[in-house]
XYZ file of C-alpha atoms in Angstrom:
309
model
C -7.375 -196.409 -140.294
C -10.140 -195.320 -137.712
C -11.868 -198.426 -136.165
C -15.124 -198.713 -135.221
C -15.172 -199.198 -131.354
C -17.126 -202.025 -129.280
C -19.390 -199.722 -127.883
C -19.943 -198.039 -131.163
C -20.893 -201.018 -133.256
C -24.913 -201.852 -133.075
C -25.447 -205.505 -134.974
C -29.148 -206.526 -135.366
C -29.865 -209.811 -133.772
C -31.623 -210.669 -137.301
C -30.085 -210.120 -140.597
C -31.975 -208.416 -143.154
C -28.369 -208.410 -145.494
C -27.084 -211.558 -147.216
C -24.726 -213.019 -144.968
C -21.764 -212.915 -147.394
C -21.973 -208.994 -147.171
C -21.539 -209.315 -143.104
C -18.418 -211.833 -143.951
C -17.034 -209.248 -146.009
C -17.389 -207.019 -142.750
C -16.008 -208.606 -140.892
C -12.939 -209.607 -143.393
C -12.223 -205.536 -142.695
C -11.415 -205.764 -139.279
C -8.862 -208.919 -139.886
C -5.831 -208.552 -137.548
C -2.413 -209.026 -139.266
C 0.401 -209.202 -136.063
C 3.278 -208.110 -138.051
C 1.424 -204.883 -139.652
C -1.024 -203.639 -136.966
C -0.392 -201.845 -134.238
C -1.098 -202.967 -130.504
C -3.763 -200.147 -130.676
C -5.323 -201.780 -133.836
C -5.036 -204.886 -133.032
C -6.944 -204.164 -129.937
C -9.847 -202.316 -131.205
C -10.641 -205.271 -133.966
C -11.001 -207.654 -131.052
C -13.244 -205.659 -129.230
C -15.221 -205.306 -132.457
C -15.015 -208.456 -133.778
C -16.137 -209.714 -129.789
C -18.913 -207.680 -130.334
C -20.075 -209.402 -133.130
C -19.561 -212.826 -131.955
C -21.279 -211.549 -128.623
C -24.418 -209.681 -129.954
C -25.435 -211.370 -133.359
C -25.866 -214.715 -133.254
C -26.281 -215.442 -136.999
C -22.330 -214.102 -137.528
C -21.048 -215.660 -134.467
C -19.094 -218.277 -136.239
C -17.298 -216.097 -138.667
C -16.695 -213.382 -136.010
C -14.559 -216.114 -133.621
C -13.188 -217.399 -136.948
C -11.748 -214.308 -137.073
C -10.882 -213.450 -133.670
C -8.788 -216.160 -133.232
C -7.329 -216.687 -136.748
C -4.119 -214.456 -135.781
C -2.400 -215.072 -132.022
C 0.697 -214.274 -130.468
C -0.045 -217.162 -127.250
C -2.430 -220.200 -126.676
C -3.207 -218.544 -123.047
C -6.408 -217.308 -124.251
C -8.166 -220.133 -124.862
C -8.479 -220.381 -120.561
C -11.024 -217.953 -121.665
C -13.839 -220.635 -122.078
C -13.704 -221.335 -118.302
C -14.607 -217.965 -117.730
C -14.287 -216.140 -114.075
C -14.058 -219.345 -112.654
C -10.761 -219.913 -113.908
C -9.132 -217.024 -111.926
C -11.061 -218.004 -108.850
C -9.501 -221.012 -108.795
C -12.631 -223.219 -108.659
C -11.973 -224.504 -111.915
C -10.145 -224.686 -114.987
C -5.744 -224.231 -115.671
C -4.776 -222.016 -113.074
C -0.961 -220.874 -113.502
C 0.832 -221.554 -109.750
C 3.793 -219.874 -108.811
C 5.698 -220.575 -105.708
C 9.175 -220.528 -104.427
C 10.627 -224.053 -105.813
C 8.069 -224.363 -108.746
C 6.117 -222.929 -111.472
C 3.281 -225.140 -112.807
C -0.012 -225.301 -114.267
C -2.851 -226.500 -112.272
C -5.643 -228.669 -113.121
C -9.157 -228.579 -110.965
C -11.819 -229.928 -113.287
C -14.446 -232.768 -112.940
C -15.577 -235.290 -115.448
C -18.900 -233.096 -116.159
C -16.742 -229.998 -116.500
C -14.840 -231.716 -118.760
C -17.424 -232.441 -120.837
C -18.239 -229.050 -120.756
C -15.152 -226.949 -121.083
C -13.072 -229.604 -123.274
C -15.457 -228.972 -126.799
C -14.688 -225.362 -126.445
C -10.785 -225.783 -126.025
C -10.847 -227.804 -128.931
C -12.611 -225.482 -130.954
C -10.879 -222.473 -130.283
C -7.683 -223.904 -130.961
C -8.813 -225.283 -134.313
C -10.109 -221.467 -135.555
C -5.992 -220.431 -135.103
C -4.520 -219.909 -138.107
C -1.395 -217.685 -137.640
C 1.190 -218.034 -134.775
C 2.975 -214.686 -134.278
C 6.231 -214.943 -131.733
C 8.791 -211.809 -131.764
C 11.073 -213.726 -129.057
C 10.992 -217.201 -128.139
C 7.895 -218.638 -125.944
C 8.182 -218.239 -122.408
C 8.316 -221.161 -120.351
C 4.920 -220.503 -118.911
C 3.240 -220.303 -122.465
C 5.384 -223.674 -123.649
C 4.015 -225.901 -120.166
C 0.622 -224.482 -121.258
C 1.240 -226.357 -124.536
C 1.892 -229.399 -123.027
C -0.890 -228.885 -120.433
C -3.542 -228.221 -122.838
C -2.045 -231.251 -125.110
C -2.384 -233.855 -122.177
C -5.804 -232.179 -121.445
C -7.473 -232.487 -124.570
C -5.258 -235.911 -125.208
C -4.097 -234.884 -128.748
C -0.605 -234.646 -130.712
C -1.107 -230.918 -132.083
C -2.625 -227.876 -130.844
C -3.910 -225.900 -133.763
C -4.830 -228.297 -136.312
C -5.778 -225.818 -138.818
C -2.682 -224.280 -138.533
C -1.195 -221.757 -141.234
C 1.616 -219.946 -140.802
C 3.875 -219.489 -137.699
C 6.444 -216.750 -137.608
C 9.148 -216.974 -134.635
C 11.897 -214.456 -133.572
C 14.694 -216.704 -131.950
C 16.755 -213.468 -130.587
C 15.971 -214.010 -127.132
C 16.654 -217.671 -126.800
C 19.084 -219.183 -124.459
C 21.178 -222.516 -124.284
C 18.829 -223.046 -121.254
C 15.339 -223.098 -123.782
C 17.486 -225.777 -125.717
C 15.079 -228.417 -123.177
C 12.232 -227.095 -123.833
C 12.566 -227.004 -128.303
C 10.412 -230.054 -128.643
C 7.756 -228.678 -127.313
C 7.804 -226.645 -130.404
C 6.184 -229.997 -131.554
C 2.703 -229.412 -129.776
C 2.014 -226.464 -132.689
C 3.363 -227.981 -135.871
C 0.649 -229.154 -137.991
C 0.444 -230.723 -141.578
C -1.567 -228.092 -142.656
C 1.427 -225.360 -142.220
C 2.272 -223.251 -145.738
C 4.413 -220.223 -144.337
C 7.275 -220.390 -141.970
C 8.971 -217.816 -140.860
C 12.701 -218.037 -138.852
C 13.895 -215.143 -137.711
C 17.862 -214.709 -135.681
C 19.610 -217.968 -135.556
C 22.828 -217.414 -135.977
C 25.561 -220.473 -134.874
C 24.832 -222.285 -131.605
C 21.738 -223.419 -129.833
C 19.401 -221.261 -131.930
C 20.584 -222.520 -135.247
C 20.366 -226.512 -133.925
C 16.648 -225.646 -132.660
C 15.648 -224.522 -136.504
C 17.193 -227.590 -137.887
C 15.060 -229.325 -135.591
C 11.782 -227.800 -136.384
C 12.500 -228.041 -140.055
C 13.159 -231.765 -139.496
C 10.114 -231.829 -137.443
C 8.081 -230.469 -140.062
C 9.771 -232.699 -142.548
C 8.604 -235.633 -140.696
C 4.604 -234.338 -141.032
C 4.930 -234.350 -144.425
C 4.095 -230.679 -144.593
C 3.540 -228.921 -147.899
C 4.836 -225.735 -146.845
C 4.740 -223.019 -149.596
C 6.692 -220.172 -147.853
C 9.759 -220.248 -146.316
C 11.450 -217.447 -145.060
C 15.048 -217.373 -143.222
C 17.298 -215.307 -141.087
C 20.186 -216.737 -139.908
C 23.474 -218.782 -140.525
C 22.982 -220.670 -143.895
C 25.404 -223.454 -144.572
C 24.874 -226.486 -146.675
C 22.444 -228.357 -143.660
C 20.351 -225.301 -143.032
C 20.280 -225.109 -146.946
C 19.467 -228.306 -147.634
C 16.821 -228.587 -144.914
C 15.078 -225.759 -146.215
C 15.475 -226.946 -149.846
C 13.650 -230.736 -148.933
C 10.223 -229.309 -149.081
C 9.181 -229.850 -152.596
C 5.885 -227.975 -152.336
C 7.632 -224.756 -151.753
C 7.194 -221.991 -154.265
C 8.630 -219.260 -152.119
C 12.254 -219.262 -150.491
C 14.014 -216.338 -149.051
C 16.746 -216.395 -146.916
C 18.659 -213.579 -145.388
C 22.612 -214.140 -143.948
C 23.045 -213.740 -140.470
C 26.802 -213.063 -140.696
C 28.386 -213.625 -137.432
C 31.467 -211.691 -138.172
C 33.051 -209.755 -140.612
C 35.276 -212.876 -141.916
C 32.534 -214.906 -142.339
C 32.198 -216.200 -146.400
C 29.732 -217.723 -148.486
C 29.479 -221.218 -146.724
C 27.249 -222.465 -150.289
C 28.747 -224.255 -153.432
C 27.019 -225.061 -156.770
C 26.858 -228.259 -156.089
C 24.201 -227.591 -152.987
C 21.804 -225.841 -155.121
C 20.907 -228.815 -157.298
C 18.975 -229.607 -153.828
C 16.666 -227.104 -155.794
C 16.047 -229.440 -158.318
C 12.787 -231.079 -156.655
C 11.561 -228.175 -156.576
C 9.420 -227.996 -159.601
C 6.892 -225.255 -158.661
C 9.898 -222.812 -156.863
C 8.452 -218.990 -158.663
C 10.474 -216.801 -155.892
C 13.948 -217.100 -154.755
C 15.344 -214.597 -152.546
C 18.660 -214.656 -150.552
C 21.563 -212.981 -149.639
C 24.446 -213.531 -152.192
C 26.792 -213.818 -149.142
C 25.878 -217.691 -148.609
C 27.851 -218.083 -151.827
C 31.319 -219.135 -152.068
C 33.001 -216.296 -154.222
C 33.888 -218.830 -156.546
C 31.122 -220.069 -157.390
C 28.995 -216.389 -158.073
C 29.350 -216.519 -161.609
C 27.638 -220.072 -161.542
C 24.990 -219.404 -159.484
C 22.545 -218.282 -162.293
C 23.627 -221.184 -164.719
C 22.982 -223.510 -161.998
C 19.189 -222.096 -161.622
C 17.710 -222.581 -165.256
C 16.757 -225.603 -163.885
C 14.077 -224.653 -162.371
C 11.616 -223.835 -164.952
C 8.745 -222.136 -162.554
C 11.057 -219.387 -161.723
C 10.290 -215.979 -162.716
C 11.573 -213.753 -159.670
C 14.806 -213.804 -158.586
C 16.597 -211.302 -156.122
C 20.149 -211.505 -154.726
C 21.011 -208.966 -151.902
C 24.021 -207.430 -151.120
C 24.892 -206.494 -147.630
């Protein structure tokens, strides 16, 4: 797709076309992280900038959709501007030889000022997009920004986040919770990628209990890593769900189905489950031939898929 460049895009400062056309617009140049390419995804922020920047009477929907899709929070230290990086005011990240911290120079007017604009940023994110786990300079931002703008969750309008584990360490097993600084009520799609046995597979039981505890009414769930009957039945406790897919992350070649029959009637709360997807390696080979039988159950479904590896 050829995008239309910053420079090239001319937006009148008065609209002479219903608004709703200008939405639709700008609904072209909406960034999807796991599809576009860096390229891509660069041009439609300079564009949609442009738009926020130059016509006022789009403004709104052009940040809506500049910061619906982000892969960090360390943007938002945009609102302070070039003051920010000369240290005058604003989160400034410090780095010396015992410490790494965020630092805070801001005075009650500035906070007045700069605070609004935080807040508002963080409430037009919709999609969290994280192909390793967050460094520890982007998870101390989370807890910076939290204590700054005194509140429980980030991104309160929060849709879907989609984390990559592969990278994470027994070390980042400290710094999980923090994972509870982004987890809002509002959350339909989750997506866990590599978490095989160990640290990684404890830290997506615990955000799946975390989100358990905000009564979230997640819709999507989808899964790659060890599945045995607590990962299962974790996943399975969300009774809003009408999407589950789950992929086996085998850690060796002995591994076996680690599911029985008896821990699919978890499914049975959920009444409006239309897509199951998974692996037919979490099943004991016992229990294949029941698997189906044990399904009719659920009388929403009308797509499922078992894989074979």
């Amino acid at each position: 797709m050829n995008l239309i460049s910053a420079r090239s895009i001319s937006l009148p400062a008065r609209l002479t076309i219903n608004q709703d056309v200008w939405l639709e617009v700008l609904r072209y140049f909406r960034i999807s992280l796991a599809e576009d390419s860096t390229g891509e995804i660069r041009g439609k922020r300079a564009t949609l900038l442009s738009a926020a920047l130059s016509c006022p009477a789009i403004a709104e929907p052009a940040l809506d959709e500049l910061w619906r899709s982000m892969t960090s929070l360390e943007a938002v230290l945009g609102v302070f501007g070039d003051a920010s990086y000369g240290k005058s005011v604003g989160l400034v990240f410090v780095e010396d030889d015992d410490d790494e911290s965020w630092d805070l120079s801001m005075s009650p007017a500035e906070s007045s000022k700069y605070l609004p604009r935080i807040q508002k940023s963080l409430q037009r994110v919709r999609y969290l997009h994280f192909d390793s786990w967050p460094s520890d300079k982007e998870l101390s931002l989370w807890q910076s920004l939290a204590a700054l703008i005194r509140t429980p969750v980030l991104c309160s309008n929060l849709k879907s986040l989609w984390l990559d584990m592969q990278n994470f360490c027994d070390g980042d097993l400290i710094s999980a919770p923090c994972l509870f600084l982004i987890l809002s009520s509002t959350l339909k799609t989750l997506t866990l990628l590599n978490c095989p046995k160990g640290p990684r597979l404890r830290t997506a039981h615990l955000l799946l209990s975390m989100l358990k505890s905000h009564d979230t009414s997640l819709l999507e769930i989808s899964y790659h890593g060890h599945t045995d009957d607590k990962t299962f039945r974790l996943i399975s406790e969300f009774p809003s769900l009408k999407s589950i897919k789950i992929r086996e992350y085998l850690d060796s070649e002995d591994d076996e189905g680690y599911l029985k029959i008896e821990d699919f009637k978890d499914l049975r709360h959920n009444a409006s489950l239309t897509t199951i997807e998974f692996d037919i390696d979490i099943v004991s080979v016992d229990d294949e031939e029941e698997l189906g039988p044990s399904l009719t159950s659920l009388e929403a479904l009308c797509d499922l898929t078992l894989c074979i590896h």
